[in-house]
């Protein structure tokens, strides 16, 4: 690997980490679309900053863009608060307006300079190593590495300092407010950090693809864990994996790095979406199937419990009585036998003691909804896991 | 004997988009009562609690907790929001939710430690949820979730407890468990204010009641003012409830 290759991957990884942290909280706050809005509407901020400084990497530019990001959020909330339109409509009204201001500003004034809509939206990571930061004549590395690195340091320090505040206000804003942690301060703090990260990342992956780096790793992580800290760590891990693998895919295909990273993010989410142990599609389908069988089992057991006469309990009559197809009847019969809940005596089915007890408890639970009685059954049966 | 006033509300008016939902409320809640706030939907019951806690800003009037503004008295107050107000799919465990009750005493930045964890475990024990401490909160039943919320309030070790519909969507066992804890709190001299829906249980559970419907209708001891007259004024024409005496 050449130096430039290492530098590109390093920048991509740092961008991914810096995005995953605010992204996790945006996903949990159901504000993923706000990051999309911010990523578009920072354009006028970037353009105005560029006119003033004539430097795409100036801190002022980042600051102005971040301010536009926060203005977006304020405008969306203001329109929403009128009660005349819903949040998604408000988002759809605000960001195209701000974005188009940026497009017009570029078209009118920046035709002859190195700033075009594509560069801002899509970015070009491959060029990042060419723009070096010189400190008193010494080359200390690519400029964008320093910019996004500083943003990452800022984001991580804020995360460590205010983790508990972020957690409580995201989970329960009312409690946070009553405890004295102003949800408004935390909300706008998060919005500011998200805006700053978006601006910092636009050089590397572009302002649009940064949305993918914020949302996709967090959404994937959300499907895999029940703990906030782990969700953060997984999201960071997914971001970094996609950044590195995306770079090499682009290398092999000779394609856009940002595009490849985003594709990897999409693939990764798809895989997690399918195979996540509890929330994944396959797991859910399996659970639903098991639940269906268990409901059938319970219906079957209840039938046995309610009917003492032998004619009602003959194997051949059962499928007719409960009106099941043969396959289903067989699998239910097998499940009941396997759990020692029924016994077969000359093709007459009857409940065992265990079967009796189970049916009573299960019906009790369904009627009274009291958890204490069936706690031990949750491990064996999907039906009772809520 | 003159009782201390725990919560005093003066001329409180609260509005959403300039439409008043609470209109000129005066209210004094004595120390050590277990009080129900009752009223029809949209009467402003939750709004009253949220305004006392500074979550909503009133357009007029003031609130004091033991004669000082709420900001100065946070440590004395615990709050149980409506169960439906949070996202139970949030990635966190029962123990972690209860730990959040300790955040107020920690203040900004400082992290909870062993002491806070011990307090949280004790609170879980008190509501009978210790075996579920590591369970993800979406895996708990409605009653269990409510008990987690109660534990989170208990861990604050407050003097005044505000609860927004703690009995909504819980099973009978949980309801009894919760009311027993509330009665214990009162016995320990705490003041408990509960937004309540089930009028039948008011005389059995509470010793103080406030009727609310945008305006305050009446407030006082249940045995004196919980009658058809006040219920009719609060809920509309000829409201009858069979009160078992």
XYZ file of C-alpha atoms in Angstrom:
631
model
C 0.000 0.000 0.000
C 1.222 3.463 -0.827
C 1.144 6.331 1.609
C -1.758 7.901 -0.229
C -3.779 4.704 0.020
C -3.216 4.509 3.755
C -4.146 8.153 4.147
C -7.359 7.726 2.152
C -8.426 4.752 4.246
C -7.532 6.561 7.439
C -9.668 9.555 6.445
C -12.536 7.275 5.456
C -12.378 5.435 8.795
C -12.287 8.614 10.852
C -15.221 10.037 8.897
C -17.105 6.798 9.532
C -16.465 6.943 13.289
C -17.294 10.642 13.527
C -20.589 9.983 11.701
C -21.584 6.841 13.598
C -21.622 8.597 16.984
C -24.214 11.313 16.296
C -25.902 8.902 13.858
C -26.674 6.457 16.652
C -28.566 9.105 18.589
C -30.335 10.406 15.474
C -31.605 6.893 14.738
C -32.773 6.405 18.337
C -34.499 9.790 18.286
C -36.194 8.852 14.994
C -34.557 11.837 13.364
C -32.744 10.117 10.495
C -34.428 12.403 7.978
C -33.125 15.465 9.790
C -29.586 14.390 8.896
C -30.663 14.264 5.252
C -32.056 17.778 5.549
C -28.904 19.061 7.246
C -26.668 17.483 4.620
C -28.455 19.400 1.853
C -29.070 22.687 3.525
C -25.507 23.264 4.689
C -24.699 24.049 1.044
C -25.423 27.793 1.268
C -23.321 27.916 4.452
C -20.421 26.281 2.650
C -20.793 28.581 -0.359
C -20.957 31.786 1.689
C -18.032 30.606 3.792
C -16.087 29.872 0.623
C -16.778 33.355 -0.792
C -15.431 34.913 2.368
C -12.365 32.729 2.836
C -11.683 31.372 -0.682
C -10.598 28.178 1.079
C -12.679 24.991 1.158
C -10.957 23.839 4.360
C -11.357 26.977 6.414
C -12.773 26.626 9.938
C -15.065 29.594 9.235
C -16.654 27.617 6.428
C -17.324 24.732 8.802
C -18.764 27.118 11.355
C -21.076 28.837 8.855
C -22.239 25.518 7.469
C -22.937 24.225 10.970
C -24.980 27.358 11.664
C -27.036 26.696 8.492
C -27.549 23.137 9.722
C -28.925 24.344 13.035
C -31.063 26.962 11.237
C -32.559 24.088 9.213
C -33.543 22.271 12.395
C -35.007 25.428 13.925
C -37.007 26.211 10.776
C -38.330 22.646 10.547
C -39.420 22.763 14.177
C -40.958 26.202 13.756
C -43.061 25.144 10.776
C -44.017 21.936 12.550
C -45.080 23.834 15.669
C -47.681 25.807 13.739
C -49.543 22.503 13.598
C -50.414 23.091 9.950
C -48.060 20.459 8.518
C -46.384 17.295 9.791
C -42.664 16.951 10.461
C -41.765 15.202 7.195
C -43.574 17.904 5.228
C -41.734 20.586 7.177
C -38.399 18.897 6.389
C -39.375 18.675 2.723
C -40.189 22.386 2.689
C -37.080 23.656 4.409
C -34.095 21.885 2.963
C -34.805 22.241 -0.771
C -35.271 25.974 -0.194
C -31.910 26.344 1.543
C -30.219 23.947 -0.864
C -31.453 25.840 -3.908
C -30.115 29.084 -2.462
C -26.722 27.372 -2.373
C -27.054 26.125 -5.967
C -27.972 29.594 -7.242
C -25.126 31.204 -5.299
C -22.661 28.809 -6.902
C -24.081 29.264 -10.406
C -24.075 33.077 -10.169
C -20.736 33.642 -8.498
C -18.471 30.642 -8.465
C -18.246 29.567 -12.098
C -14.554 30.255 -12.275
C -13.514 28.743 -8.937
C -13.058 25.238 -7.667
C -16.457 24.797 -6.071
C -19.231 22.976 -7.822
C -22.363 21.257 -6.643
C -20.956 17.816 -7.428
C -17.866 18.363 -5.312
C -20.009 19.290 -2.331
C -22.593 16.574 -2.777
C -20.465 13.604 -3.730
C -16.974 14.546 -2.657
C -13.849 12.879 -3.959
C -11.860 10.981 -1.404
C -9.182 10.040 -3.925
C -8.005 13.658 -4.125
C -7.855 14.177 -0.378
C -4.138 13.277 0.002
C -3.134 15.978 -2.537
C -4.232 18.840 -0.324
C -1.546 18.928 2.368
C -1.421 20.840 5.607
C 1.869 22.679 5.969
C 2.965 23.944 9.365
C 5.946 26.298 9.000
C 6.906 24.554 5.801
C 6.659 20.987 7.116
C 4.161 18.579 5.628
C 2.058 17.148 8.475
C -0.468 15.222 6.387
C -3.619 15.800 4.358
C -5.717 18.788 5.424
C -8.982 16.862 5.475
C -7.427 14.307 7.835
C -6.737 17.110 10.306
C -10.198 18.601 9.899
C -12.171 15.420 10.352
C -9.699 14.282 13.039
C -10.401 17.414 15.079
C -14.123 16.913 14.634
C -13.789 13.330 15.835
C -11.884 14.464 18.936
C -14.631 17.001 19.638
C -17.429 14.476 19.103
C -15.786 11.793 21.228
C -15.061 14.162 24.115
C -18.657 15.399 24.065
C -19.896 11.814 23.953
C -17.798 10.817 26.965
C -18.728 13.921 28.916
C -22.456 13.855 28.195
C -23.194 10.184 27.581
C -25.595 9.947 30.507
C -27.371 13.172 29.542
C -27.713 12.045 25.922
C -29.058 8.708 27.031
C -31.675 9.985 29.470
C -32.914 12.780 27.215
C -33.161 10.456 24.224
C -35.035 7.798 26.175
C -37.243 10.025 28.290
C -37.168 13.752 27.615
C -39.766 14.406 30.323
C -37.642 12.794 33.016
C -34.526 14.572 31.738
C -36.321 17.899 32.004
C -37.599 17.179 35.521
C -34.066 16.188 36.619
C -32.686 19.466 35.309
C -31.002 18.228 32.109
C -32.547 20.580 29.577
C -33.600 18.418 26.606
C -33.461 21.525 24.404
C -29.769 22.117 25.139
C -28.950 18.471 24.448
C -31.093 18.454 21.311
C -29.432 21.506 19.793
C -26.019 20.291 20.931
C -26.583 17.073 19.020
C -27.840 19.010 16.000
C -24.743 21.224 16.078
C -22.420 18.228 16.278
C -24.306 16.517 13.441
C -24.001 19.642 11.290
C -20.294 20.061 12.037
C -19.651 16.398 11.244
C -21.571 16.652 7.995
C -19.528 19.650 6.891
C -16.278 18.044 7.955
C -17.138 14.910 6.040
C -18.344 16.505 2.822
C -14.815 16.861 1.540
C -14.244 13.157 1.942
C -17.509 11.471 1.089
C -19.719 14.385 0.077
C -22.582 15.908 1.956
C -25.148 13.408 0.703
C -23.308 10.172 1.295
C -22.537 11.308 4.815
C -26.200 10.518 5.540
C -25.476 6.878 4.735
C -22.519 6.875 7.149
C -24.664 8.359 9.901
C -27.750 6.209 9.503
C -26.811 2.801 8.036
C -24.250 1.692 10.681
C -26.530 2.826 13.521
C -29.562 1.143 11.966
C -27.599 -2.105 11.555
C -26.284 -1.915 15.123
C -29.799 -1.266 16.427
C -30.900 -4.648 15.099
C -28.101 -6.462 16.886
C -28.051 -5.212 20.453
C -30.144 -4.186 23.403
C -27.604 -1.916 24.976
C -26.757 1.638 24.028
C -22.997 1.376 24.581
C -22.786 -1.725 22.427
C -24.934 -0.098 19.783
C -22.393 2.729 19.585
C -19.464 0.313 19.374
C -21.148 -1.841 16.707
C -22.110 1.230 14.685
C -18.509 2.441 14.760
C -17.310 -1.038 13.797
C -19.724 -1.269 10.856
C -18.729 2.205 9.687
C -15.027 1.360 9.756
C -15.506 -2.025 8.023
C -17.551 -0.437 5.252
C -15.022 2.363 4.847
C -12.093 -0.023 4.386
C -13.917 -2.636 2.309
C -15.538 0.121 0.254
C -12.138 1.588 -0.506
C -10.847 -1.731 -1.831
C -13.979 -2.394 -3.849
C -13.495 1.004 -5.479
C -9.839 0.160 -6.041
C -10.668 -3.109 -7.788
C -13.582 -1.726 -9.824
C -11.858 1.603 -10.448
C -15.028 3.315 -9.234
C -15.967 6.166 -6.868
C -14.734 5.512 -3.325
C -17.699 7.238 -1.675
C -20.107 5.294 -3.867
C -18.423 2.005 -3.000
C -18.415 2.749 0.737
C -22.127 3.514 0.602
C -22.782 0.331 -1.350
C -20.929 -1.661 1.311
C -23.018 0.043 3.996
C -26.163 -0.969 2.148
C -24.983 -4.568 1.772
C -24.007 -4.751 5.408
C -27.410 -3.503 6.504
C -29.130 -5.983 4.213
C -27.179 -8.889 5.725
C -27.873 -7.765 9.300
C -31.505 -7.108 8.431
C -31.840 -10.705 7.269
C -29.830 -12.605 9.863
C -29.901 -10.525 13.072
C -30.571 -13.045 15.874
C -33.733 -11.537 17.369
C -34.926 -8.695 15.186
C -33.815 -9.996 11.778
C -36.311 -11.044 9.128
C -35.378 -14.719 9.287
C -35.570 -14.805 13.076
C -38.953 -13.063 13.031
C -40.348 -15.460 10.419
C -39.056 -18.429 12.405
C -40.574 -17.046 15.609
C -43.923 -16.397 13.959
C -43.970 -19.928 12.589
C -43.158 -21.353 16.023
C -45.824 -19.200 17.602
C -48.369 -20.442 15.099
C -47.512 -24.027 15.941
C -47.663 -23.275 19.653
C -51.088 -21.672 19.348
C -52.178 -24.798 17.515
C -50.646 -26.902 20.256
C -52.536 -25.019 22.898
C -55.798 -25.291 20.975
C -55.171 -29.007 20.675
C -54.376 -29.466 24.357
C -57.394 -27.429 25.362
C -59.577 -29.618 23.188
C -58.215 -32.683 24.961
C -58.744 -31.095 28.339
C -62.332 -30.179 27.602
C -63.342 -33.521 26.131
C -63.243 -36.674 28.162
C -65.200 -38.836 25.713
C -62.951 -41.136 23.673
C -64.589 -40.403 20.330
C -63.418 -36.830 20.556
C -59.872 -37.894 21.253
C -59.265 -40.430 18.535
C -56.295 -39.544 16.341
C -58.311 -39.801 13.148
C -61.040 -37.550 14.439
C -58.781 -34.877 15.778
C -57.788 -33.399 12.465
C -61.438 -33.240 11.427
C -62.565 -31.749 14.669
C -60.054 -29.007 14.892
C -60.257 -28.562 11.161
C -56.538 -28.768 10.393
C -54.653 -30.003 7.440
C -52.808 -33.242 7.911
C -49.310 -31.719 7.924
C -50.117 -29.258 10.645
C -51.925 -31.856 12.714
C -48.898 -34.149 12.526
C -46.376 -31.473 13.523
C -48.549 -30.433 16.470
C -48.979 -34.030 17.557
C -45.224 -34.554 17.386
C -44.507 -31.400 19.353
C -46.928 -32.434 22.074
C -45.438 -35.918 22.230
C -41.894 -34.575 22.328
C -42.770 -32.417 25.331
C -44.468 -35.337 27.113
C -47.727 -33.466 27.197
C -49.854 -36.197 25.707
C -49.856 -39.963 25.607
C -51.172 -42.253 22.903
C -53.034 -45.373 23.852
C -54.524 -47.372 20.968
C -54.819 -44.194 18.920
C -56.690 -42.449 21.708
C -54.921 -39.267 22.783
C -54.997 -38.090 26.369
C -53.211 -35.404 28.361
C -50.408 -36.341 30.722
C -50.113 -34.639 34.116
C -47.587 -32.294 32.620
C -49.946 -31.544 29.760
C -52.744 -30.777 32.193
C -50.591 -28.457 34.200
C -49.227 -26.697 31.139
C -52.667 -26.092 29.650
C -54.040 -24.693 32.896
C -51.097 -22.362 33.346
C -51.136 -21.175 29.765
C -54.850 -20.463 29.789
C -54.514 -18.726 33.149
C -51.803 -16.548 31.707
C -53.785 -15.640 28.633
C -56.811 -14.753 30.753
C -55.117 -12.942 33.636
C -51.955 -11.770 31.867
C -49.966 -12.392 35.036
C -46.351 -12.885 34.271
C -45.120 -14.516 37.444
C -46.811 -17.797 36.556
C -45.227 -18.374 33.205
C -41.749 -16.918 33.681
C -40.202 -20.395 33.395
C -42.136 -21.157 30.232
C -40.690 -18.205 28.349
C -37.474 -20.073 27.708
C -39.228 -22.995 26.059
C -42.022 -21.253 24.219
C -41.992 -18.325 21.841
C -45.645 -17.706 22.508
C -45.001 -16.188 25.907
C -42.104 -13.956 25.026
C -44.319 -11.021 24.151
C -53.190 21.101 63.465
C -52.031 23.113 60.504
C -50.252 21.044 57.886
C -47.231 22.153 55.878
C -47.970 22.964 52.268
C -45.780 20.821 50.015
C -46.877 22.207 46.660
C -48.408 25.580 46.008
C -49.792 26.588 42.610
C -50.807 30.240 42.132
C -52.908 31.542 39.247
C -51.382 29.045 36.849
C -52.445 29.338 33.208
C -50.932 27.095 30.561
C -51.625 27.227 26.846
C -50.730 25.206 23.757
C -50.565 27.506 20.760
C -52.378 30.249 22.679
C -55.272 27.970 23.537
C -55.475 27.647 27.324
C -55.524 24.077 28.588
C -55.269 25.130 32.222
C -57.021 28.263 33.302
C -56.110 30.177 36.448
C -55.376 27.240 38.734
C -54.890 27.835 42.458
C -53.930 24.753 44.371
C -52.392 23.904 47.703
C -51.315 20.335 48.303
C -50.555 19.588 51.966
C -47.545 17.544 52.949
C -48.110 13.831 53.447
C -51.235 13.299 51.350
C -51.833 10.677 48.700
C -53.716 12.731 46.159
C -55.543 11.827 42.958
C -56.033 14.315 40.152
C -59.198 13.354 38.289
C -60.964 14.844 35.321
C -62.086 13.981 31.790
C -59.722 13.559 28.837
C -58.183 16.858 27.862
C -58.828 18.322 31.289
C -55.153 19.230 31.637
C -54.188 16.682 34.303
C -50.826 15.766 32.772
C -50.296 19.384 31.813
C -50.694 20.425 35.448
C -48.005 17.971 36.570
C -45.677 18.927 33.725
C -46.099 22.616 34.541
C -45.317 22.046 38.201
C -42.159 20.196 37.117
C -41.071 22.947 34.757
C -41.350 20.701 31.691
C -43.967 23.062 30.265
C -43.700 26.821 30.581
C -46.890 28.464 31.874
C -48.024 31.733 30.301
C -48.995 33.044 33.722
C -48.797 32.132 37.386
C -46.209 30.410 39.524
C -45.465 27.170 41.289
C -43.524 26.536 44.458
C -42.307 23.416 46.186
C -41.976 24.013 49.940
C -42.103 27.761 49.253
C -39.247 27.756 46.769
C -39.233 27.577 42.963
C -38.992 24.095 41.471
C -35.489 24.762 40.078
C -34.165 25.003 43.616
C -36.044 21.950 44.858
C -35.421 19.349 42.168
C -33.800 16.983 44.642
C -37.059 16.775 46.595
C -39.157 15.723 43.632
C -39.503 12.495 41.646
C -41.558 12.097 38.481
C -43.091 9.070 36.776
C -44.190 10.035 33.252
C -46.904 8.200 31.340
C -45.641 4.829 30.267
C -46.584 5.568 26.676
C -44.382 8.665 26.570
C -41.169 6.729 25.970
C -39.937 4.315 23.335
C -39.689 0.914 25.026
C -37.613 -0.414 22.127
C -34.783 1.825 23.300
C -31.656 -0.336 23.697
C -31.357 -0.479 27.461
C -32.002 -2.778 30.405
C -34.369 -2.547 33.377
C -31.492 -1.798 35.758
C -30.205 0.952 33.492
C -33.603 2.670 33.376
C -33.788 2.637 37.179
C -30.244 4.044 37.344
C -31.510 7.071 35.407
C -33.323 8.068 38.594
C -29.938 8.752 40.186
C -28.788 11.093 37.406
C -30.429 14.116 39.001
C -28.364 13.879 42.174
C -25.193 13.415 40.102
C -25.646 16.564 38.038
C -24.025 17.162 34.658
C -21.107 15.048 33.389
C -20.538 12.926 36.534
C -21.115 9.213 35.917
C -23.092 6.845 38.133
C -20.965 4.456 40.192
C -21.340 1.554 42.610
C -23.408 3.573 45.082
C -25.965 4.453 42.442
C -26.053 0.864 41.225
C -26.697 -0.417 44.741
C -29.549 2.057 45.202
C -31.053 1.009 41.873
C -30.880 -2.675 42.809
C -32.612 -1.954 46.114
C -35.386 -0.083 44.322
C -35.812 -2.986 41.886
C -36.085 -5.326 44.857
C -38.774 -3.123 46.411
C -40.999 -3.348 43.340
C -40.303 -7.059 42.919
C -38.377 -6.668 39.693
C -34.895 -7.734 40.788
C -34.982 -10.993 38.764
C -35.550 -8.917 35.623
C -32.725 -6.435 36.088
C -30.798 -7.448 32.980
C -33.786 -7.785 30.723
C -34.194 -5.488 27.752
C -37.116 -3.190 28.522
C -39.199 -4.152 25.479
C -39.212 -7.718 26.803
C -41.161 -6.661 29.897
C -44.939 -6.674 30.195
C -46.856 -3.426 30.618
C -47.150 -3.956 34.364
C -43.452 -4.720 34.696
C -42.547 -1.610 32.715
C -44.678 0.474 35.051
C -42.933 -1.051 38.056
C -39.560 -0.199 36.526
C -40.742 3.402 36.240
C -41.855 3.330 39.867
C -38.462 1.934 40.928
C -36.787 4.745 39.017
C -38.784 7.258 41.050
C -38.093 5.444 44.331
C -34.356 5.558 43.721
C -34.549 9.353 43.723
C -35.482 9.164 47.403
C -37.630 12.249 47.050
C -40.162 13.919 49.351
C -42.747 14.491 46.641
C -43.751 12.008 43.952
C -45.664 12.885 40.786
C -47.113 10.016 38.786
C -48.914 10.270 35.477
C -51.442 7.435 35.183
C -49.376 4.704 36.841
C -52.264 2.257 36.655
C -52.850 2.508 32.939
C -52.585 -0.835 31.162
C -51.275 -2.772 34.155
C -52.569 -6.064 35.493
C -54.375 -6.343 38.831
C -51.303 -7.679 40.671
C -49.191 -4.746 39.584
C -51.935 -2.287 40.479
C -52.052 -3.667 44.028
C -48.256 -3.731 44.267
C -48.057 -0.110 43.141
C -50.782 1.188 45.447
C -49.172 -0.581 48.391
C -45.887 1.157 47.665
C -47.670 4.494 47.325
C -49.371 3.963 50.676
C -46.007 3.097 52.211
C -44.598 6.331 50.841
C -47.430 8.270 52.456
C -46.820 6.470 55.727
C -43.206 7.635 55.530
C -44.486 11.212 55.338
C -44.026 11.666 51.591
C -46.468 13.532 49.387
C -47.768 11.602 46.377
C -49.702 13.151 43.490
C -51.252 10.769 40.974
C -53.119 11.431 37.735
C -55.883 8.877 38.002
C -58.610 7.603 35.690
C -60.550 4.985 37.585
C -63.079 6.897 39.684
C -64.262 3.713 41.417
C -60.960 3.246 43.215
C -60.475 6.850 44.337
C -62.000 6.439 47.841
C -60.100 3.188 48.369
C -56.662 4.363 47.230
C -56.472 8.069 48.016
C -57.093 10.394 50.941
C -57.000 13.635 48.965
C -58.457 14.524 45.574
C -58.427 17.358 43.054
C -61.145 17.685 40.439
C -59.843 19.313 37.313
C -61.380 20.310 34.023
C -59.334 23.148 32.524
C -60.287 25.004 35.695
C -59.950 23.624 39.178
C -63.350 22.361 40.307
C -62.536 21.303 43.857
C -59.702 20.061 46.015
C -59.683 18.538 49.477
C -60.053 15.326 51.505
C -61.735 12.494 49.615
C -64.250 11.931 52.421
C -65.453 15.537 52.224
C -65.523 16.358 48.552
C -65.668 13.120 46.543
C -69.359 13.303 45.756
C -71.769 13.321 42.836
C -72.005 17.081 42.937
C -68.298 17.584 42.184
C -68.207 14.684 39.736
C -71.087 16.204 37.803
C -69.373 19.601 37.757
C -66.185 17.985 36.451
C -67.490 15.463 33.973
C -70.692 17.109 32.760
C -74.352 16.564 33.295
C -75.556 14.141 35.933
C -72.475 12.049 36.346
C -73.203 9.296 38.833
C -70.636 7.067 40.379
C -71.509 4.436 42.916
C -69.275 5.271 45.828
C -69.042 2.509 48.351
C -69.079 3.976 51.817
